[in-house]
Short mmCIF file of N, CA, C and O in Angstrom, two decimals:
data_model
loop_
_atom_site.label_atom_id
_atom_site.label_comp_id
_atom_site.label_asym_id
_atom_site.label_seq_id
_atom_site.Cartn_x
_atom_site.Cartn_y
_atom_site.Cartn_z
N MET U 1 14.04 91.87 -130.28
CA MET U 1 14.25 90.44 -130.25
C MET U 1 14.29 89.92 -131.69
O MET U 1 13.44 90.27 -132.48
N LYS U 2 15.21 89.07 -131.96
CA LYS U 2 15.31 88.48 -133.28
C LYS U 2 14.33 87.32 -133.41
O LYS U 2 14.06 86.62 -132.42
N PRO U 3 13.80 87.07 -134.62
CA PRO U 3 12.85 85.97 -134.81
C PRO U 3 13.43 84.61 -134.41
O PRO U 3 12.71 83.70 -134.06
N SER U 4 14.74 84.47 -134.46
CA SER U 4 15.36 83.20 -134.09
C SER U 4 15.45 83.03 -132.58
O SER U 4 15.93 82.01 -132.09
N MET U 5 14.98 84.03 -131.84
CA MET U 5 15.00 83.98 -130.38
C MET U 5 13.58 83.75 -129.86
O MET U 5 12.61 84.04 -130.54
N LYS U 6 13.50 83.24 -128.65
CA LYS U 6 12.21 82.93 -128.06
C LYS U 6 12.23 83.25 -126.57
O LYS U 6 13.25 83.07 -125.91
N MET U 7 11.09 83.70 -126.06
CA MET U 7 10.94 83.93 -124.64
C MET U 7 9.71 83.19 -124.16
O MET U 7 8.69 83.15 -124.85
N ILE U 8 9.82 82.58 -122.98
CA ILE U 8 8.67 81.92 -122.36
C ILE U 8 8.63 82.28 -120.88
O ILE U 8 9.65 82.67 -120.31
N ILE U 9 7.48 82.13 -120.30
CA ILE U 9 7.32 82.17 -118.86
C ILE U 9 6.72 80.84 -118.46
O ILE U 9 5.76 80.37 -119.09
N ALA U 10 7.31 80.20 -117.47
CA ALA U 10 6.77 78.94 -116.94
C ALA U 10 6.45 79.15 -115.47
O ALA U 10 7.31 79.56 -114.69
N LEU U 11 5.19 78.91 -115.11
CA LEU U 11 4.73 79.08 -113.74
C LEU U 11 4.44 77.74 -113.10
O LEU U 11 4.03 76.79 -113.79
N ARG U 12 4.63 77.67 -111.79
CA ARG U 12 4.35 76.44 -111.07
C ARG U 12 2.86 76.13 -111.17
O ARG U 12 2.02 77.01 -110.94
N GLU U 13 2.54 74.91 -111.53
CA GLU U 13 1.15 74.52 -111.66
C GLU U 13 0.42 74.67 -110.33
O GLU U 13 1.01 74.51 -109.27
N GLY U 14 -0.85 75.02 -110.43
CA GLY U 14 -1.68 75.12 -109.25
C GLY U 14 -1.62 76.45 -108.51
O GLY U 14 -2.24 76.58 -107.46
N LEU U 15 -0.88 77.43 -109.04
CA LEU U 15 -0.84 78.73 -108.37
C LEU U 15 -2.21 79.38 -108.41
O LEU U 15 -2.92 79.29 -109.41
N GLU U 16 -2.57 80.06 -107.33
CA GLU U 16 -3.79 80.84 -107.34
C GLU U 16 -3.65 81.93 -108.40
O GLU U 16 -2.54 82.40 -108.66
N PRO U 17 -4.74 82.35 -109.04
CA PRO U 17 -4.65 83.35 -110.11
C PRO U 17 -3.89 84.62 -109.71
O PRO U 17 -3.08 85.12 -110.50
N ALA U 18 -4.09 85.13 -108.50
CA ALA U 18 -3.39 86.35 -108.09
C ALA U 18 -1.89 86.11 -107.99
O ALA U 18 -1.08 86.98 -108.40
N LEU U 19 -1.48 84.95 -107.49
CA LEU U 19 -0.06 84.64 -107.40
C LEU U 19 0.55 84.42 -108.78
O LEU U 19 1.68 84.83 -109.04
N ALA U 20 -0.19 83.77 -109.67
CA ALA U 20 0.29 83.55 -111.03
C ALA U 20 0.48 84.88 -111.76
O ALA U 20 1.49 85.09 -112.43
N ALA U 21 -0.49 85.78 -111.62
CA ALA U 21 -0.39 87.09 -112.27
C ALA U 21 0.80 87.87 -111.71
O ALA U 21 1.56 88.49 -112.47
N ASN U 22 0.97 87.84 -110.40
CA ASN U 22 2.09 88.54 -109.78
C ASN U 22 3.42 87.96 -110.25
O ASN U 22 4.33 88.71 -110.61
N ALA U 23 3.53 86.65 -110.26
CA ALA U 23 4.78 86.00 -110.69
C ALA U 23 5.10 86.35 -112.14
O ALA U 23 6.25 86.66 -112.47
N ALA U 24 4.10 86.30 -113.01
CA ALA U 24 4.33 86.63 -114.42
C ALA U 24 4.78 88.08 -114.58
O ALA U 24 5.68 88.38 -115.38
N ALA U 25 4.18 88.99 -113.82
CA ALA U 25 4.57 90.40 -113.90
C ALA U 25 6.00 90.60 -113.41
O ALA U 25 6.80 91.29 -114.06
N VAL U 26 6.35 89.98 -112.29
CA VAL U 26 7.71 90.11 -111.76
C VAL U 26 8.72 89.55 -112.76
O VAL U 26 9.75 90.17 -113.05
N LEU U 27 8.44 88.38 -113.30
CA LEU U 27 9.35 87.76 -114.27
C LEU U 27 9.48 88.59 -115.54
O LEU U 27 10.58 88.76 -116.06
N GLY U 28 8.36 89.10 -116.05
CA GLY U 28 8.40 89.91 -117.26
C GLY U 28 9.23 91.18 -117.08
O GLY U 28 10.02 91.54 -117.94
N LEU U 29 9.03 91.85 -115.95
CA LEU U 29 9.80 93.06 -115.68
C LEU U 29 11.29 92.76 -115.54
O LEU U 29 12.13 93.47 -116.09
N ALA U 30 11.60 91.70 -114.81
CA ALA U 30 13.01 91.34 -114.62
C ALA U 30 13.67 90.94 -115.93
O ALA U 30 14.81 91.33 -116.21
N MET U 31 12.96 90.18 -116.75
CA MET U 31 13.53 89.77 -118.04
C MET U 31 13.67 90.98 -118.97
O MET U 31 14.70 91.16 -119.61
N GLY U 32 12.64 91.80 -119.04
CA GLY U 32 12.68 92.97 -119.92
C GLY U 32 13.84 93.89 -119.60
O GLY U 32 14.44 94.49 -120.50
N GLY U 33 14.19 94.00 -118.34
CA GLY U 33 15.31 94.84 -117.93
C GLY U 33 16.65 94.30 -118.36
O GLY U 33 17.64 95.03 -118.37
N ARG U 34 16.70 93.03 -118.74
CA ARG U 34 17.96 92.40 -119.15
C ARG U 34 18.14 92.33 -120.67
O ARG U 34 19.20 91.97 -121.14
N LEU U 35 17.10 92.64 -121.41
CA LEU U 35 17.16 92.47 -122.86
C LEU U 35 17.12 93.80 -123.59
O LEU U 35 16.34 94.68 -123.24
N GLU U 36 17.92 93.91 -124.62
CA GLU U 36 17.84 95.06 -125.51
C GLU U 36 16.67 94.84 -126.46
O GLU U 36 16.33 93.71 -126.80
N ASP U 37 16.04 95.89 -126.85
CA ASP U 37 14.96 95.83 -127.84
C ASP U 37 13.78 94.95 -127.41
O ASP U 37 13.14 94.32 -128.25
N SER U 38 13.49 94.90 -126.11
CA SER U 38 12.37 94.08 -125.66
C SER U 38 11.05 94.83 -125.77
O SER U 38 9.99 94.25 -125.58
N VAL U 39 11.11 96.13 -126.09
CA VAL U 39 9.91 96.94 -126.23
C VAL U 39 9.92 97.62 -127.59
O VAL U 39 10.91 98.23 -127.99
N ALA U 40 8.82 97.52 -128.31
CA ALA U 40 8.69 98.14 -129.63
C ALA U 40 8.40 99.63 -129.47
O ALA U 40 8.14 100.13 -128.36
N ALA U 41 8.40 100.32 -130.56
CA ALA U 41 8.13 101.76 -130.55
C ALA U 41 6.70 102.04 -130.11
O ALA U 41 5.81 101.21 -130.26
N ASP U 42 6.50 103.22 -129.53
CA ASP U 42 5.16 103.65 -129.18
C ASP U 42 4.31 103.71 -130.45
O ASP U 42 4.83 103.91 -131.55
N GLY U 43 3.01 103.53 -130.29
CA GLY U 43 2.09 103.59 -131.43
C GLY U 43 1.07 104.69 -131.24
O GLY U 43 0.82 105.15 -130.12
N LYS U 44 0.50 105.13 -132.34
CA LYS U 44 -0.50 106.20 -132.30
C LYS U 44 -1.81 105.65 -132.82
O LYS U 44 -1.85 104.96 -133.85
N ASP U 45 -2.92 105.94 -132.11
CA ASP U 45 -4.22 105.49 -132.57
C ASP U 45 -4.82 106.50 -133.54
O ASP U 45 -4.22 107.54 -133.83
N ALA U 46 -5.99 106.19 -134.08
CA ALA U 46 -6.63 107.02 -135.09
C ALA U 46 -7.00 108.40 -134.56
O ALA U 46 -7.18 109.34 -135.33
N SER U 47 -7.09 108.57 -133.24
CA SER U 47 -7.40 109.87 -132.64
C SER U 47 -6.14 110.67 -132.32
O SER U 47 -6.23 111.79 -131.83
N GLY U 48 -5.00 110.09 -132.60
CA GLY U 48 -3.74 110.78 -132.36
C GLY U 48 -3.15 110.55 -130.98
O GLY U 48 -2.13 111.15 -130.64
N ASN U 49 -3.78 109.70 -130.17
CA ASN U 49 -3.25 109.41 -128.83
C ASN U 49 -2.13 108.38 -128.92
O ASN U 49 -2.21 107.42 -129.69
N ILE U 50 -1.10 108.59 -128.10
CA ILE U 50 0.06 107.70 -128.08
C ILE U 50 -0.17 106.57 -127.08
O ILE U 50 -0.66 106.79 -125.97
N HIS U 51 0.20 105.36 -127.50
CA HIS U 51 0.13 104.18 -126.65
C HIS U 51 1.54 103.62 -126.51
O HIS U 51 2.25 103.46 -127.50
N ALA U 52 1.93 103.35 -125.27
CA ALA U 52 3.28 102.86 -124.99
C ALA U 52 3.57 101.58 -125.76
O ALA U 52 2.70 100.71 -125.90
N GLY U 53 4.79 101.48 -126.26
CA GLY U 53 5.22 100.30 -126.98
C GLY U 53 5.20 99.07 -126.09
O GLY U 53 5.40 99.15 -124.88
N LEU U 54 4.92 97.94 -126.70
CA LEU U 54 4.85 96.66 -126.00
C LEU U 54 5.92 95.73 -126.53
O LEU U 54 6.55 96.00 -127.56
N ASN U 55 6.10 94.61 -125.86
CA ASN U 55 6.95 93.56 -126.39
C ASN U 55 6.29 93.07 -127.68
O ASN U 55 5.13 92.64 -127.64
N PRO U 56 6.97 93.13 -128.83
CA PRO U 56 6.33 92.79 -130.09
C PRO U 56 6.24 91.29 -130.39
O PRO U 56 5.77 90.90 -131.44
N HIS U 57 6.70 90.46 -129.46
CA HIS U 57 6.73 89.03 -129.71
C HIS U 57 5.87 88.27 -128.71
O HIS U 57 5.74 88.69 -127.56
N PRO U 58 5.31 87.15 -129.11
CA PRO U 58 4.52 86.35 -128.18
C PRO U 58 5.38 85.83 -127.04
O PRO U 58 6.58 85.58 -127.22
N VAL U 59 4.78 85.69 -125.89
CA VAL U 59 5.46 85.11 -124.73
C VAL U 59 4.52 84.04 -124.17
O VAL U 59 3.65 84.32 -123.35
N PRO U 60 4.65 82.79 -124.64
CA PRO U 60 3.79 81.75 -124.12
C PRO U 60 3.99 81.60 -122.62
O PRO U 60 5.11 81.65 -122.12
N THR U 61 2.88 81.43 -121.92
CA THR U 61 2.94 81.19 -120.48
C THR U 61 2.56 79.74 -120.26
O THR U 61 1.46 79.31 -120.60
N LEU U 62 3.50 78.99 -119.71
CA LEU U 62 3.39 77.55 -119.54
C LEU U 62 3.28 77.21 -118.07
O LEU U 62 3.49 78.06 -117.20
N THR U 63 3.00 75.96 -117.77
CA THR U 63 2.97 75.50 -116.39
C THR U 63 3.85 74.27 -116.24
O THR U 63 4.05 73.52 -117.21
N ALA U 64 4.35 74.09 -115.02
CA ALA U 64 5.20 72.93 -114.73
C ALA U 64 5.11 72.64 -113.25
O ALA U 64 4.82 73.52 -112.44
N SER U 65 5.39 71.40 -112.90
CA SER U 65 5.45 71.02 -111.49
C SER U 65 6.66 71.69 -110.85
O SER U 65 7.57 72.15 -111.55
N ALA U 66 6.68 71.71 -109.54
CA ALA U 66 7.83 72.29 -108.82
C ALA U 66 9.12 71.57 -109.21
O ALA U 66 10.16 72.21 -109.41
N ASP U 67 9.06 70.25 -109.34
CA ASP U 67 10.25 69.48 -109.71
C ASP U 67 10.73 69.82 -111.12
O ASP U 67 11.93 69.97 -111.37
N LEU U 68 9.78 69.96 -112.05
CA LEU U 68 10.16 70.31 -113.42
C LEU U 68 10.72 71.73 -113.50
O LEU U 68 11.65 71.98 -114.26
N LEU U 69 10.17 72.65 -112.71
CA LEU U 69 10.73 74.01 -112.68
C LEU U 69 12.17 73.99 -112.18
O LEU U 69 13.04 74.68 -112.73
N ARG U 70 12.44 73.21 -111.15
CA ARG U 70 13.81 73.11 -110.63
C ARG U 70 14.75 72.56 -111.71
O ARG U 70 15.83 73.09 -111.95
N GLU U 71 14.31 71.51 -112.38
CA GLU U 71 15.12 70.90 -113.45
C GLU U 71 15.32 71.88 -114.61
O GLU U 71 16.43 72.02 -115.13
N LEU U 72 14.26 72.57 -114.99
CA LEU U 72 14.35 73.55 -116.07
C LEU U 72 15.30 74.68 -115.70
O LEU U 72 16.13 75.10 -116.52
N HIS U 73 15.22 75.15 -114.47
CA HIS U 73 16.12 76.22 -114.01
C HIS U 73 17.58 75.75 -114.09
O HIS U 73 18.44 76.48 -114.57
N GLU U 74 17.85 74.54 -113.63
CA GLU U 74 19.21 74.01 -113.66
C GLU U 74 19.73 73.90 -115.09
O GLU U 74 20.86 74.32 -115.38
N LYS U 75 18.93 73.33 -115.97
CA LYS U 75 19.36 73.15 -117.36
C LYS U 75 19.55 74.48 -118.08
O LYS U 75 20.55 74.68 -118.79
N ALA U 76 18.59 75.39 -117.93
CA ALA U 76 18.69 76.68 -118.63
C ALA U 76 19.83 77.52 -118.07
O ALA U 76 20.55 78.16 -118.84
N SER U 77 20.00 77.52 -116.76
CA SER U 77 21.07 78.31 -116.14
C SER U 77 22.46 77.84 -116.53
O SER U 77 23.40 78.62 -116.51
N ALA U 78 22.57 76.58 -116.89
CA ALA U 78 23.87 76.02 -117.27
C ALA U 78 24.29 76.46 -118.68
O ALA U 78 25.45 76.30 -119.04
N ARG U 79 23.37 77.03 -119.43
CA ARG U 79 23.66 77.44 -120.81
C ARG U 79 23.97 78.93 -120.86
O ARG U 79 23.22 79.74 -120.33
N GLU U 80 25.05 79.27 -121.53
CA GLU U 80 25.44 80.68 -121.67
C GLU U 80 24.57 81.43 -122.66
O GLU U 80 24.50 82.65 -122.61
N ASP U 81 23.87 80.71 -123.54
CA ASP U 81 23.07 81.37 -124.57
C ASP U 81 21.62 81.59 -124.14
O ASP U 81 20.80 82.07 -124.92
N ILE U 82 21.28 81.23 -122.90
CA ILE U 82 19.92 81.43 -122.40
C ILE U 82 19.95 82.35 -121.19
O ILE U 82 20.71 82.13 -120.23
N VAL U 83 19.13 83.39 -121.24
CA VAL U 83 18.95 84.27 -120.08
C VAL U 83 17.85 83.63 -119.23
O VAL U 83 16.75 83.37 -119.72
N THR U 84 18.17 83.36 -117.98
CA THR U 84 17.24 82.70 -117.07
C THR U 84 16.95 83.61 -115.89
O THR U 84 17.85 84.07 -115.22
N VAL U 85 15.66 83.87 -115.67
CA VAL U 85 15.23 84.65 -114.51
C VAL U 85 14.28 83.77 -113.71
O VAL U 85 13.30 83.28 -114.25
N GLY U 86 14.60 83.60 -112.45
CA GLY U 86 13.74 82.80 -111.58
C GLY U 86 13.06 83.66 -110.53
O GLY U 86 13.66 84.61 -110.02
N PHE U 87 11.82 83.34 -110.25
CA PHE U 87 11.09 83.96 -109.14
C PHE U 87 10.80 82.82 -108.19
O PHE U 87 10.16 81.84 -108.55
N ASN U 88 11.32 82.92 -106.96
CA ASN U 88 11.24 81.80 -106.04
C ASN U 88 10.46 82.16 -104.78
O ASN U 88 10.08 83.31 -104.57
N GLU U 89 10.24 81.14 -103.97
CA GLU U 89 9.47 81.32 -102.74
C GLU U 89 10.18 82.25 -101.76
O GLU U 89 9.52 82.95 -100.99
N VAL U 90 11.49 82.27 -101.76
CA VAL U 90 12.23 83.18 -100.88
C VAL U 90 11.85 84.61 -101.23
O VAL U 90 11.55 85.42 -100.34
N ALA U 91 11.83 84.93 -102.51
CA ALA U 91 11.45 86.29 -102.95
C ALA U 91 9.98 86.55 -102.69
O ALA U 91 9.61 87.64 -102.21
N ARG U 92 9.14 85.60 -103.00
CA ARG U 92 7.69 85.80 -102.85
C ARG U 92 7.30 86.09 -101.40
O ARG U 92 6.42 86.89 -101.13
N ARG U 93 7.99 85.46 -100.48
CA ARG U 93 7.65 85.64 -99.06
C ARG U 93 8.30 86.87 -98.43
O ARG U 93 7.95 87.25 -97.32
N SER U 94 9.25 87.47 -99.12
CA SER U 94 9.95 88.63 -98.57
C SER U 94 9.15 89.90 -98.82
O SER U 94 8.50 90.04 -99.85
N ARG U 95 9.20 90.80 -97.88
CA ARG U 95 8.44 92.06 -97.99
C ARG U 95 9.27 93.20 -98.58
O ARG U 95 8.71 94.18 -99.06
N THR U 96 10.60 93.08 -98.52
CA THR U 96 11.48 94.09 -99.11
C THR U 96 12.59 93.37 -99.87
O THR U 96 12.85 92.18 -99.62
N TYR U 97 13.26 94.09 -100.75
CA TYR U 97 14.36 93.46 -101.48
C TYR U 97 15.51 93.15 -100.54
O TYR U 97 16.17 92.12 -100.69
N GLU U 98 15.74 93.99 -99.54
CA GLU U 98 16.77 93.71 -98.53
C GLU U 98 16.48 92.42 -97.80
O GLU U 98 17.37 91.61 -97.56
N GLU U 99 15.22 92.24 -97.40
CA GLU U 99 14.81 91.01 -96.72
C GLU U 99 15.05 89.80 -97.63
O GLU U 99 15.52 88.76 -97.18
N TYR U 100 14.73 89.95 -98.91
CA TYR U 100 14.95 88.87 -99.88
C TYR U 100 16.43 88.52 -99.97
O TYR U 100 16.81 87.34 -99.90
N GLU U 101 17.28 89.52 -100.12
CA GLU U 101 18.72 89.26 -100.26
C GLU U 101 19.28 88.55 -99.03
O GLU U 101 20.08 87.62 -99.15
N THR U 102 18.82 88.97 -97.84
CA THR U 102 19.28 88.34 -96.61
C THR U 102 18.81 86.89 -96.53
O THR U 102 19.59 85.99 -96.22
N ALA U 103 17.53 86.67 -96.82
CA ALA U 103 16.98 85.32 -96.77
C ALA U 103 17.61 84.43 -97.83
O ALA U 103 17.92 83.25 -97.58
N LEU U 104 17.82 84.96 -99.02
CA LEU U 104 18.43 84.19 -100.10
C LEU U 104 19.85 83.76 -99.73
O LEU U 104 20.24 82.61 -99.95
N ALA U 105 20.61 84.66 -99.13
CA ALA U 105 21.98 84.34 -98.73
C ALA U 105 22.03 83.23 -97.69
O ALA U 105 23.05 82.53 -97.57
N ALA U 106 20.95 83.01 -96.97
CA ALA U 106 20.90 81.98 -95.94
C ALA U 106 20.23 80.69 -96.43
O ALA U 106 20.07 79.75 -95.65
N THR U 107 19.82 80.65 -97.70
CA THR U 107 19.08 79.50 -98.23
C THR U 107 19.93 78.73 -99.24
O THR U 107 20.32 79.29 -100.28
N PRO U 108 20.22 77.45 -98.98
CA PRO U 108 20.96 76.65 -99.97
C PRO U 108 20.13 76.45 -101.24
O PRO U 108 18.89 76.40 -101.19
N THR U 109 20.80 76.34 -102.36
CA THR U 109 20.14 76.15 -103.65
C THR U 109 19.14 75.00 -103.60
O THR U 109 18.05 75.10 -104.15
N SER U 110 19.49 73.93 -102.93
CA SER U 110 18.62 72.75 -102.88
C SER U 110 17.29 73.03 -102.18
O SER U 110 16.35 72.26 -102.33
N GLU U 111 17.20 74.12 -101.43
CA GLU U 111 15.98 74.46 -100.71
C GLU U 111 15.19 75.60 -101.37
O GLU U 111 14.20 76.06 -100.80
N ILE U 112 15.63 76.03 -102.54
CA ILE U 112 14.94 77.12 -103.24
C ILE U 112 13.88 76.52 -104.17
O ILE U 112 14.20 75.78 -105.11
N ASP U 113 12.63 76.83 -103.87
CA ASP U 113 11.51 76.36 -104.70
C ASP U 113 11.07 77.51 -105.61
O ASP U 113 10.81 78.61 -105.14
N HIS U 114 10.96 77.22 -106.89
CA HIS U 114 10.59 78.25 -107.86
C HIS U 114 9.08 78.39 -108.00
O HIS U 114 8.35 77.41 -108.04
N VAL U 115 8.65 79.63 -108.07
CA VAL U 115 7.26 79.96 -108.37
C VAL U 115 7.12 80.04 -109.89
O VAL U 115 6.11 79.66 -110.45
N GLY U 116 8.16 80.52 -110.54
CA GLY U 116 8.14 80.63 -111.99
C GLY U 116 9.51 80.97 -112.54
O GLY U 116 10.42 81.36 -111.81
N LEU U 117 9.62 80.82 -113.86
CA LEU U 117 10.86 81.13 -114.58
C LEU U 117 10.51 81.89 -115.85
O LEU U 117 9.45 81.66 -116.45
N ALA U 118 11.41 82.76 -116.26
CA ALA U 118 11.34 83.37 -117.59
C ALA U 118 12.64 82.98 -118.29
O ALA U 118 13.72 83.07 -117.70
N LEU U 119 12.51 82.51 -119.52
CA LEU U 119 13.67 82.11 -120.30
C LEU U 119 13.68 82.86 -121.62
O LEU U 119 12.63 83.03 -122.25
N PHE U 120 14.88 83.26 -122.06
CA PHE U 120 15.05 83.90 -123.36
C PHE U 120 16.32 83.35 -123.97
O PHE U 120 17.37 83.32 -123.33
N GLY U 121 16.21 82.89 -125.21
CA GLY U 121 17.38 82.36 -125.88
C GLY U 121 17.03 81.88 -127.27
O GLY U 121 15.95 82.17 -127.79
N PRO U 122 17.96 81.14 -127.88
CA PRO U 122 17.69 80.62 -129.23
C PRO U 122 16.41 79.80 -129.25
O PRO U 122 16.17 78.97 -128.35
N ARG U 123 15.58 80.07 -130.24
CA ARG U 123 14.28 79.41 -130.35
C ARG U 123 14.38 77.89 -130.19
O ARG U 123 13.62 77.29 -129.43
N ASN U 124 15.30 77.28 -130.89
CA ASN U 124 15.38 75.81 -130.84
C ASN U 124 15.77 75.31 -129.45
O ASN U 124 15.27 74.30 -128.99
N ALA U 125 16.63 76.03 -128.74
CA ALA U 125 17.05 75.62 -127.40
C ALA U 125 15.90 75.75 -126.41
O ALA U 125 15.65 74.85 -125.60
N ILE U 126 15.17 76.87 -126.47
CA ILE U 126 14.04 77.09 -125.57
C ILE U 126 12.94 76.06 -125.86
O ILE U 126 12.36 75.48 -124.93
N THR U 127 12.69 75.81 -127.12
CA THR U 127 11.66 74.82 -127.49
C THR U 127 12.03 73.43 -126.99
O THR U 127 11.19 72.72 -126.45
N ARG U 128 13.30 73.05 -127.14
CA ARG U 128 13.73 71.72 -126.65
C ARG U 128 13.51 71.59 -125.15
O ARG U 128 13.09 70.54 -124.67
N LEU U 129 13.77 72.66 -124.41
CA LEU U 129 13.64 72.61 -122.96
C LEU U 129 12.18 72.62 -122.49
O LEU U 129 11.87 72.11 -121.41
N THR U 130 11.29 73.22 -123.28
CA THR U 130 9.93 73.47 -122.78
C THR U 130 8.81 72.84 -123.61
O THR U 130 7.64 73.00 -123.26
N LYS U 131 9.13 72.11 -124.65
CA LYS U 131 8.07 71.65 -125.58
C LYS U 131 7.03 70.75 -124.94
O LYS U 131 5.92 70.65 -125.44
N ARG U 132 7.34 70.11 -123.84
CA ARG U 132 6.35 69.22 -123.21
C ARG U 132 5.52 69.91 -122.14
O ARG U 132 4.63 69.29 -121.54
N LEU U 133 5.80 71.19 -121.89
CA LEU U 133 5.05 71.91 -120.86
C LEU U 133 3.74 72.44 -121.45
O LEU U 133 3.74 73.03 -122.53
N PRO U 134 2.62 72.28 -120.73
CA PRO U 134 1.35 72.77 -121.24
C PRO U 134 1.22 74.29 -121.05
O PRO U 134 1.84 74.88 -120.15
N LEU U 135 0.38 74.89 -121.88
CA LEU U 135 0.04 76.29 -121.72
C LEU U 135 -0.77 76.48 -120.45
O LEU U 135 -1.55 75.60 -120.06
N LEU U 136 -0.59 77.63 -119.81
CA LEU U 136 -1.39 77.97 -118.64
C LEU U 136 -2.85 78.03 -119.06
O LEU U 136 -3.19 78.66 -120.04
N ALA U 137 -3.70 77.35 -118.32
CA ALA U 137 -5.13 77.33 -118.67
C ALA U 137 -5.94 78.02 -117.60
O ALA U 137 -5.58 78.13 -116.48
#
């Protein structure tokens, strides 16, 4: 990731801790699979043991209301320079990916409620979209 780029995760406010952790993990994996160089080189500790490389950049985790997540998803998705990954209630309630795809195909966009979003793009664009969102507490 270039320093001029930024990644954030925004979760729906009020999620139970287990749901928030799950949503962040799903979003991180989905975003990481779409980005080149999202993982740094493996590192070696003083005992010579290898530790898997991590994302070398901070990923602030923010919160937003359901309405703000919908608005953020719409605005970010409309931009070609921002990678937008959404985790929604259709996916969260599905037990298999096949079930998710079937349910998603039957759900109009206006009825899709987001659990969380991951955004990656130019630092200034991501900051403009998310600067008023509080950090997850």
